[in-house]
Amino acid sequence: MRVDRDSEWSALLRAANAGDAPAYRRFLQQLAPVLRSFVRRMLLRATAPEADAEDIVQEILLAIHTKRNTWIESAPVAPWLFTIARHKTIDALRRRGRRIDVPIDDVAETLAADEDEPNLIGLYIDRNLETLPSGQRKVVEAIAVSGASIAEAAERLSMSRGAVRVALHRGLASLAARTKGS
Amino acid sequence: MRTEELIRVLAADPEVEKTPLALALVYGLLPGILVSIALYCVLIGPRPHLADLMSEPRVLFKIFYPLALFVCAGPLALRLARPTGDPWPLVRLLILWLFVLAAAVGIELLVLPPDLWRARLIGHNAVFCMLMIPSFAAAPLIGALIALHRGAPKNPSLAGAVAGLLAGAFGASLYATHCPDDSPLFVATWYVIAVLIVMAVGAIAGSRVLRW
């Protein structure tokens, strides 16, 4: 089971690195619920508020995105993914000063309902989005919120497609840089 | 932002860093090395009769021992620049290197009369050596840190320290072609201290610039 998941993810990420956007999206979609329960388990162990979980999941996804180049394509992908997940979770806990304000019972109850929850909201990225240059912010918002493609975003913002791609790439890189550990 | 929305954004940015980390490290080190060599030529240059001295085992050791360390530290820096980086190969390399150094010191102590030990250890210009090695290491260290910045080291301080080892070993090897003190006693003391200084600077810089 574990081996199957690893080889499927490896195949998807390899395809993604070769420029296959749908494969990349499928990879991230499969990854998200797994990361979610991973983060919840870590928060539970640290007795940290579970409300932060989705923010941390999003930070991990951003880190995986910007550091995809550090995965060696011939190596198993799961250890790499979970090392990043652990690293970013610890960073996030540190940054939040590890507040201990949630009774464990509450967390344990929500852990049981660990199904696919695509509508969970993280606030951290939104907060940082506001600090990006407006061009980058508009591109990210157009694609995220209104689901525009690169071409549609280019048309709506009257930019060239290349400029949209560059703004998106830079915007994501600086969003990721803002989640750095301390 | 919903996670689903974030995933849509990420998938719209499929552009992945194409330069392999190893190549990035080479590109980062090369300009640094050239700057150091230029600095070396302007400031001190090789010692007189260097070519004639190249058959002298002490001189060979002094130059090629750090050079070999430089070559071996490269792959380790790359390994430590990844999230899954494992520090044990580095520890093994350092232990092996200390053994080689200890052996060189042991041989020197055997062949050298004890009344010369102190003079050879202190040498002629220990302070100059400790200034020059870090100076020649500075540019390669900056280049290495810029390259490793593309990585995602599990431990940024450690990755910075290995960048320092890389740069310090290069600086030591370059300085060795000028240095008049050939005894392994001198190398084992002052060169090692100089490289440790560069490693410490690398670790401090790494903990700041290699976070991700």
Short mmCIF file of C-alpha atoms in Angstrom, two decimals:
data_model
loop_
_atom_site.label_atom_id
_atom_site.label_comp_id
_atom_site.label_asym_id
_atom_site.label_seq_id
_atom_site.Cartn_x
_atom_site.Cartn_y
_atom_site.Cartn_z
CA MET A 1 0.00 0.00 0.00
CA ARG A 2 2.68 2.41 1.12
CA VAL A 3 4.92 1.37 -1.75
CA ASP A 4 2.07 1.84 -4.24
CA ARG A 5 1.40 5.33 -2.94
CA ASP A 6 5.06 6.21 -3.19
CA SER A 7 5.43 4.99 -6.75
CA GLU A 8 2.22 6.74 -7.80
CA TRP A 9 3.32 10.02 -6.25
CA SER A 10 6.79 9.65 -7.73
CA ALA A 11 5.31 9.15 -11.17
CA LEU A 12 3.03 12.17 -10.78
CA LEU A 13 5.78 14.42 -9.47
CA ARG A 14 8.18 13.32 -12.19
CA ALA A 15 5.53 14.15 -14.77
CA ALA A 16 4.93 17.47 -13.02
CA ASN A 17 8.62 18.34 -13.11
CA ALA A 18 8.54 17.66 -16.83
CA GLY A 19 5.81 20.30 -17.14
CA ASP A 20 2.60 18.24 -16.82
CA ALA A 21 0.31 20.62 -14.90
CA PRO A 22 -2.70 18.25 -14.52
CA ALA A 23 -0.42 15.56 -13.07
CA TYR A 24 1.00 18.11 -10.67
CA ARG A 25 -2.46 19.16 -9.58
CA ARG A 26 -3.50 15.54 -9.03
CA PHE A 27 -0.33 15.00 -6.99
CA LEU A 28 -1.08 18.01 -4.75
CA GLN A 29 -4.73 16.99 -4.38
CA GLN A 30 -3.77 13.50 -3.26
CA LEU A 31 -1.16 14.90 -0.95
CA ALA A 32 -3.34 17.49 0.82
CA PRO A 33 -5.53 15.15 2.93
CA VAL A 34 -2.49 13.09 3.91
CA LEU A 35 -0.64 16.22 4.99
CA ARG A 36 -3.73 17.36 6.86
CA SER A 37 -3.84 14.30 9.06
CA PHE A 38 -0.05 14.38 9.46
CA VAL A 39 -0.16 17.98 10.67
CA ARG A 40 -3.08 17.28 12.98
CA ARG A 41 -1.22 14.41 14.54
CA MET A 42 1.83 16.62 15.09
CA LEU A 43 -0.26 19.44 16.55
CA LEU A 44 -1.95 16.96 18.82
CA ARG A 45 1.41 15.76 20.08
CA ALA A 46 2.58 19.35 20.63
CA THR A 47 -0.75 20.21 22.28
CA ALA A 48 -1.00 23.12 19.85
CA PRO A 49 -4.28 24.58 18.57
CA GLU A 50 -5.74 22.53 15.77
CA ALA A 51 -7.16 25.66 14.19
CA ASP A 52 -3.73 26.31 12.69
CA ALA A 53 -3.65 23.01 10.84
CA GLU A 54 -4.85 24.24 7.48
CA ASP A 55 -2.42 27.16 7.51
CA ILE A 56 0.41 24.74 8.14
CA VAL A 57 -0.80 22.38 5.40
CA GLN A 58 -0.71 25.32 3.00
CA GLU A 59 2.76 26.34 4.12
CA ILE A 60 3.94 22.78 3.52
CA LEU A 61 2.39 22.75 0.04
CA LEU A 62 4.15 26.03 -0.75
CA ALA A 63 7.48 24.69 0.50
CA ILE A 64 7.09 21.51 -1.53
CA HIS A 65 6.29 23.65 -4.53
CA THR A 66 9.28 25.98 -4.26
CA LYS A 67 11.73 23.23 -3.26
CA ARG A 68 10.68 20.59 -5.79
CA ASN A 69 14.19 20.75 -7.21
CA THR A 70 15.62 19.13 -4.04
CA TRP A 71 13.85 15.83 -4.70
CA ILE A 72 16.13 13.37 -6.48
CA GLU A 73 13.88 11.73 -9.05
CA SER A 74 15.31 8.27 -8.49
CA ALA A 75 14.79 8.43 -4.71
CA PRO A 76 11.53 7.55 -2.93
CA VAL A 77 9.31 10.60 -2.67
CA ALA A 78 7.52 9.96 0.65
CA PRO A 79 10.54 10.42 2.96
CA TRP A 80 11.33 13.67 1.19
CA LEU A 81 7.73 14.89 1.48
CA PHE A 82 7.37 14.05 5.14
CA THR A 83 10.72 15.55 6.06
CA ILE A 84 9.53 18.82 4.54
CA ALA A 85 6.16 18.45 6.28
CA ARG A 86 7.80 17.90 9.64
CA HIS A 87 10.27 20.75 9.14
CA LYS A 88 7.56 23.25 8.21
CA THR A 89 5.25 22.13 11.00
CA ILE A 90 8.00 22.62 13.57
CA ASP A 91 8.82 26.03 12.06
CA ALA A 92 5.17 27.04 12.20
CA LEU A 93 4.83 25.93 15.81
CA ARG A 94 7.96 27.82 16.74
CA ARG A 95 6.76 30.96 15.02
CA ARG A 96 3.44 30.75 16.78
CA GLY A 97 5.25 30.46 20.10
CA ARG A 98 3.67 27.05 20.70
CA ARG A 99 0.60 28.30 22.47
CA ILE A 100 -0.95 25.58 24.58
CA ASP A 101 -4.59 26.47 24.65
CA VAL A 102 -6.56 23.57 23.30
CA PRO A 103 -7.67 20.67 25.47
CA ILE A 104 -6.51 17.41 23.94
CA ASP A 105 -10.01 15.93 24.03
CA ASP A 106 -11.25 18.45 21.51
CA VAL A 107 -8.46 17.65 19.10
CA ALA A 108 -8.94 13.93 19.46
CA GLU A 109 -12.59 14.30 18.53
CA THR A 110 -11.94 16.19 15.33
CA LEU A 111 -9.16 13.82 14.34
CA ALA A 112 -11.72 11.08 13.83
CA ALA A 113 -13.35 13.08 11.04
CA ASP A 114 -10.27 13.12 8.89
CA GLU A 115 -11.94 12.68 5.54
CA ASP A 116 -11.52 14.76 2.44
CA GLU A 117 -12.28 18.36 3.38
CA PRO A 118 -11.46 20.49 0.37
CA ASN A 119 -13.08 23.64 1.73
CA LEU A 120 -10.88 24.26 4.73
CA ILE A 121 -9.57 27.79 4.83
CA GLY A 122 -6.13 29.01 5.78
CA LEU A 123 -5.66 32.66 6.69
CA TYR A 124 -1.89 32.87 6.76
CA ILE A 125 -1.44 33.06 3.00
CA ASP A 126 -4.19 35.65 2.63
CA ARG A 127 -2.54 37.81 5.25
CA ASN A 128 0.81 37.58 3.43
CA LEU A 129 -0.80 38.03 0.05
CA GLU A 130 -1.66 41.58 1.06
CA THR A 131 2.02 42.41 1.40
CA LEU A 132 2.93 41.30 -2.15
CA PRO A 133 3.38 43.84 -4.96
CA SER A 134 -0.06 44.46 -6.43
CA GLY A 135 0.74 42.86 -9.81
CA GLN A 136 1.75 39.58 -8.20
CA ARG A 137 -1.16 39.69 -5.79
CA LYS A 138 -3.70 40.23 -8.55
CA VAL A 139 -2.36 37.32 -10.57
CA VAL A 140 -2.43 34.96 -7.59
CA GLU A 141 -5.94 36.06 -6.67
CA ALA A 142 -7.26 35.77 -10.22
CA ILE A 143 -6.07 32.19 -10.48
CA ALA A 144 -6.89 31.15 -6.92
CA VAL A 145 -10.22 32.77 -6.27
CA SER A 146 -11.85 33.08 -9.65
CA GLY A 147 -10.19 30.00 -11.08
CA ALA A 148 -8.74 31.74 -14.11
CA SER A 149 -6.17 30.00 -16.28
CA ILE A 150 -2.91 31.74 -17.13
CA ALA A 151 -4.46 32.88 -20.43
CA GLU A 152 -7.64 34.17 -18.78
CA ALA A 153 -5.69 35.96 -16.08
CA ALA A 154 -3.51 37.56 -18.75
CA GLU A 155 -6.56 38.81 -20.59
CA ARG A 156 -8.36 40.04 -17.49
CA LEU A 157 -5.33 41.92 -16.17
CA SER A 158 -4.24 43.01 -19.66
CA MET A 159 -0.80 41.51 -19.21
CA SER A 160 1.12 39.14 -21.49
CA ARG A 161 1.02 35.44 -20.61
CA GLY A 162 4.72 35.50 -19.96
CA ALA A 163 4.32 38.40 -17.53
CA VAL A 164 1.53 36.52 -15.73
CA ARG A 165 3.74 33.44 -15.41
CA VAL A 166 6.64 35.47 -14.06
CA ALA A 167 4.41 37.38 -11.61
CA LEU A 168 2.88 34.11 -10.40
CA HIS A 169 6.26 32.44 -9.99
CA ARG A 170 7.73 35.40 -8.09
CA GLY A 171 4.62 35.84 -5.99
CA LEU A 172 4.67 32.21 -4.88
CA ALA A 173 8.40 32.36 -4.17
CA SER A 174 8.00 35.38 -1.92
CA LEU A 175 4.94 33.90 -0.21
CA ALA A 176 7.05 30.83 0.52
CA ALA A 177 9.92 33.00 1.74
CA ARG A 178 7.57 34.59 4.26
CA THR A 179 6.92 31.23 5.89
CA LYS A 180 10.61 30.71 6.65
CA GLY A 181 11.50 29.26 9.98
CA SER A 182 13.32 31.26 12.59
CA MET B 1 -7.59 31.01 0.85
CA ARG B 2 -8.92 27.49 0.55
CA THR B 3 -6.37 24.74 0.12
CA GLU B 4 -8.06 23.74 -3.13
CA GLU B 5 -7.48 27.27 -4.41
CA LEU B 6 -3.84 27.20 -3.39
CA ILE B 7 -3.40 23.91 -5.25
CA ARG B 8 -4.89 25.48 -8.36
CA VAL B 9 -2.37 28.33 -8.11
CA LEU B 10 0.57 26.01 -7.56
CA ALA B 11 -0.42 23.82 -10.50
CA ALA B 12 -0.54 26.92 -12.71
CA ASP B 13 3.17 27.48 -11.97
CA PRO B 14 4.81 24.30 -13.23
CA GLU B 15 8.15 25.96 -13.87
CA VAL B 16 10.71 24.00 -11.86
CA GLU B 17 14.31 24.94 -11.16
CA LYS B 18 16.12 23.24 -14.03
CA THR B 19 19.73 23.65 -12.93
CA PRO B 20 20.74 20.66 -10.80
CA LEU B 21 22.06 21.61 -7.37
CA ALA B 22 25.50 20.19 -8.18
CA LEU B 23 25.84 22.44 -11.19
CA ALA B 24 24.55 25.40 -9.18
CA LEU B 25 27.29 24.76 -6.63
CA VAL B 26 29.93 24.70 -9.36
CA TYR B 27 28.55 27.94 -10.83
CA GLY B 28 28.52 29.47 -7.36
CA LEU B 29 32.04 28.40 -6.41
CA LEU B 30 33.77 29.19 -9.67
CA PRO B 31 33.52 33.00 -9.57
CA GLY B 32 34.45 32.92 -5.88
CA ILE B 33 37.51 30.83 -6.62
CA LEU B 34 38.57 33.18 -9.43
CA VAL B 35 38.16 36.21 -7.16
CA SER B 36 40.31 34.51 -4.51
CA ILE B 37 43.00 33.58 -6.99
CA ALA B 38 43.07 37.17 -8.27
CA LEU B 39 43.31 38.42 -4.70
CA TYR B 40 46.11 35.92 -4.04
CA CYS B 41 48.08 37.07 -7.10
CA VAL B 42 47.73 40.71 -6.13
CA LEU B 43 48.40 40.33 -2.42
CA ILE B 44 51.01 37.61 -1.98
CA GLY B 45 51.59 35.26 -4.94
CA PRO B 46 53.40 31.93 -4.75
CA ARG B 47 56.51 31.53 -2.63
CA PRO B 48 59.92 31.61 -4.37
CA HIS B 49 61.05 28.32 -5.97
CA LEU B 50 57.65 26.70 -5.46
CA ALA B 51 58.15 24.38 -8.42
CA ASP B 52 61.45 23.06 -7.02
CA LEU B 53 59.82 22.43 -3.66
CA MET B 54 57.00 20.34 -5.10
CA SER B 55 58.95 17.13 -4.48
CA GLU B 56 59.18 17.90 -0.79
CA PRO B 57 56.61 15.70 1.06
CA ARG B 58 55.77 18.36 3.64
CA VAL B 59 54.97 20.88 0.92
CA LEU B 60 52.90 18.36 -1.01
CA PHE B 61 50.97 17.44 2.11
CA LYS B 62 50.32 21.07 2.99
CA ILE B 63 48.88 21.84 -0.46
CA PHE B 64 47.07 18.65 -1.36
CA TYR B 65 45.64 17.67 2.01
CA PRO B 66 43.26 20.65 2.08
CA LEU B 67 42.67 20.38 -1.66
CA ALA B 68 41.45 16.79 -1.26
CA LEU B 69 39.22 17.90 1.60
CA PHE B 70 37.77 20.58 -0.68
CA VAL B 71 36.97 18.00 -3.36
CA CYS B 72 35.38 15.58 -0.87
CA ALA B 73 33.34 18.25 0.92
CA GLY B 74 31.51 19.23 -2.30
CA PRO B 75 29.26 16.16 -2.55
CA LEU B 76 28.63 16.36 1.20
CA ALA B 77 27.49 19.96 0.93
CA LEU B 78 25.07 18.89 -1.80
CA ARG B 79 23.75 16.07 0.31
CA LEU B 80 23.20 18.36 3.29
CA ALA B 81 21.44 20.91 1.09
CA ARG B 82 18.45 18.58 0.77
CA PRO B 83 15.67 18.06 3.30
CA THR B 84 16.58 14.38 3.59
CA GLY B 85 20.29 15.17 4.04
CA ASP B 86 22.10 12.79 6.34
CA PRO B 87 25.06 14.19 8.35
CA TRP B 88 26.86 10.86 8.91
CA PRO B 89 28.96 10.85 5.73
CA LEU B 90 30.29 14.25 6.84
CA VAL B 91 31.18 12.95 10.28
CA ARG B 92 32.93 9.95 8.73
CA LEU B 93 34.90 12.17 6.36
CA LEU B 94 36.00 14.47 9.17
CA ILE B 95 37.10 11.55 11.34
CA LEU B 96 39.07 10.07 8.44
CA TRP B 97 40.65 13.45 7.80
CA LEU B 98 41.65 13.87 11.43
CA PHE B 99 43.30 10.44 11.33
CA VAL B 100 45.33 11.42 8.27
CA LEU B 101 46.35 14.67 9.96
CA ALA B 102 47.24 12.85 13.17
CA ALA B 103 49.36 10.42 11.17
CA ALA B 104 51.20 13.29 9.49
CA VAL B 105 51.83 14.93 12.85
CA GLY B 106 53.00 11.59 14.29
CA ILE B 107 55.51 11.09 11.49
CA GLU B 108 56.75 14.66 11.86
CA LEU B 109 57.31 14.14 15.58
CA LEU B 110 59.27 10.97 14.84
CA VAL B 111 61.61 12.51 12.28
CA LEU B 112 62.03 15.90 13.95
CA PRO B 113 64.36 16.40 16.95
CA PRO B 114 62.26 17.45 19.99
CA ASP B 115 64.08 20.76 20.40
CA LEU B 116 62.69 21.89 17.03
CA TRP B 117 59.04 20.98 17.78
CA ARG B 118 58.17 24.27 19.38
CA ALA B 119 59.81 26.40 16.67
CA ARG B 120 58.08 24.46 13.86
CA LEU B 121 54.72 24.63 15.58
CA ILE B 122 54.88 28.39 15.99
CA GLY B 123 56.40 28.93 12.55
CA HIS B 124 57.06 32.33 11.02
CA ASN B 125 53.71 33.93 10.48
CA ALA B 126 50.84 32.15 12.15
CA VAL B 127 48.76 35.30 12.46
CA PHE B 128 49.21 36.08 8.76
CA CYS B 129 48.14 32.54 7.90
CA MET B 130 45.01 32.89 9.98
CA LEU B 131 44.18 36.15 8.24
CA MET B 132 44.92 34.96 4.70
CA ILE B 133 43.07 31.64 4.73
CA PRO B 134 39.74 33.21 5.74
CA SER B 135 40.34 36.03 3.25
CA PHE B 136 40.79 33.56 0.39
CA ALA B 137 37.80 31.59 1.65
CA ALA B 138 35.41 34.55 1.75
CA ALA B 139 34.42 34.75 -1.93
CA PRO B 140 34.00 30.97 -2.39
CA LEU B 141 31.96 30.88 0.83
CA ILE B 142 29.58 33.53 -0.51
CA GLY B 143 29.30 31.63 -3.81
CA ALA B 144 28.63 28.34 -2.04
CA LEU B 145 25.96 29.89 0.17
CA ILE B 146 24.24 31.47 -2.83
CA ALA B 147 24.19 28.06 -4.54
CA LEU B 148 22.96 26.18 -1.46
CA HIS B 149 20.22 28.76 -1.04
CA ARG B 150 18.44 26.92 -3.87
CA GLY B 151 18.38 23.83 -1.73
CA ALA B 152 16.36 23.11 1.38
CA PRO B 153 18.78 21.96 4.05
CA LYS B 154 17.32 20.06 6.96
CA ASN B 155 19.82 21.86 9.18
CA PRO B 156 20.77 25.28 7.77
CA SER B 157 23.64 25.86 10.23
CA LEU B 158 25.21 22.53 9.37
CA ALA B 159 24.86 23.16 5.64
CA GLY B 160 26.48 26.57 6.18
CA ALA B 161 29.31 24.97 8.15
CA VAL B 162 30.01 22.55 5.29
CA ALA B 163 30.01 25.47 2.87
CA GLY B 164 32.60 26.98 5.23
CA LEU B 165 34.59 23.76 5.20
CA LEU B 166 34.55 23.77 1.41
CA ALA B 167 35.63 27.41 1.19
CA GLY B 168 38.12 27.16 4.06
CA ALA B 169 39.79 24.08 2.57
CA PHE B 170 40.15 25.89 -0.73
CA GLY B 171 41.58 28.97 1.00
CA ALA B 172 44.03 26.81 2.93
CA SER B 173 45.22 25.03 -0.19
CA LEU B 174 45.73 28.31 -2.01
CA TYR B 175 47.56 29.91 0.90
CA ALA B 176 49.75 26.81 1.22
CA THR B 177 51.46 27.69 -2.05
CA HIS B 178 52.71 30.89 -0.44
CA CYS B 179 53.24 29.81 3.16
CA PRO B 180 56.90 29.27 4.20
CA ASP B 181 55.96 27.05 7.17
CA ASP B 182 55.93 23.46 5.94
CA SER B 183 55.71 21.41 9.10
CA PRO B 184 52.54 19.35 9.67
CA LEU B 185 52.74 20.72 13.22
CA PHE B 186 52.06 24.17 11.80
CA VAL B 187 49.35 22.94 9.43
CA ALA B 188 47.60 20.92 12.11
CA THR B 189 47.41 23.97 14.34
CA TRP B 190 47.03 27.19 12.39
CA TYR B 191 45.47 25.89 9.18
CA VAL B 192 42.93 23.95 11.19
CA ILE B 193 42.09 26.97 13.33
CA ALA B 194 41.70 29.10 10.20
CA VAL B 195 39.37 26.57 8.58
CA LEU B 196 37.37 26.28 11.80
CA ILE B 197 36.93 30.07 11.78
CA VAL B 198 35.54 29.89 8.23
CA MET B 199 33.27 27.00 9.22
CA ALA B 200 31.92 29.01 12.15
CA VAL B 201 31.22 31.99 9.90
CA GLY B 202 29.54 29.62 7.43
CA ALA B 203 27.38 28.10 10.17
CA ILE B 204 26.25 31.50 11.42
CA ALA B 205 25.58 32.76 7.89
CA GLY B 206 23.85 29.48 7.00
CA SER B 207 21.50 29.69 9.94
CA ARG B 208 20.33 33.02 8.55
CA VAL B 209 20.43 32.70 4.77
CA LEU B 210 19.79 28.98 4.25
CA ARG B 211 16.47 28.87 6.09
CA TRP B 212 13.52 28.01 3.90
#
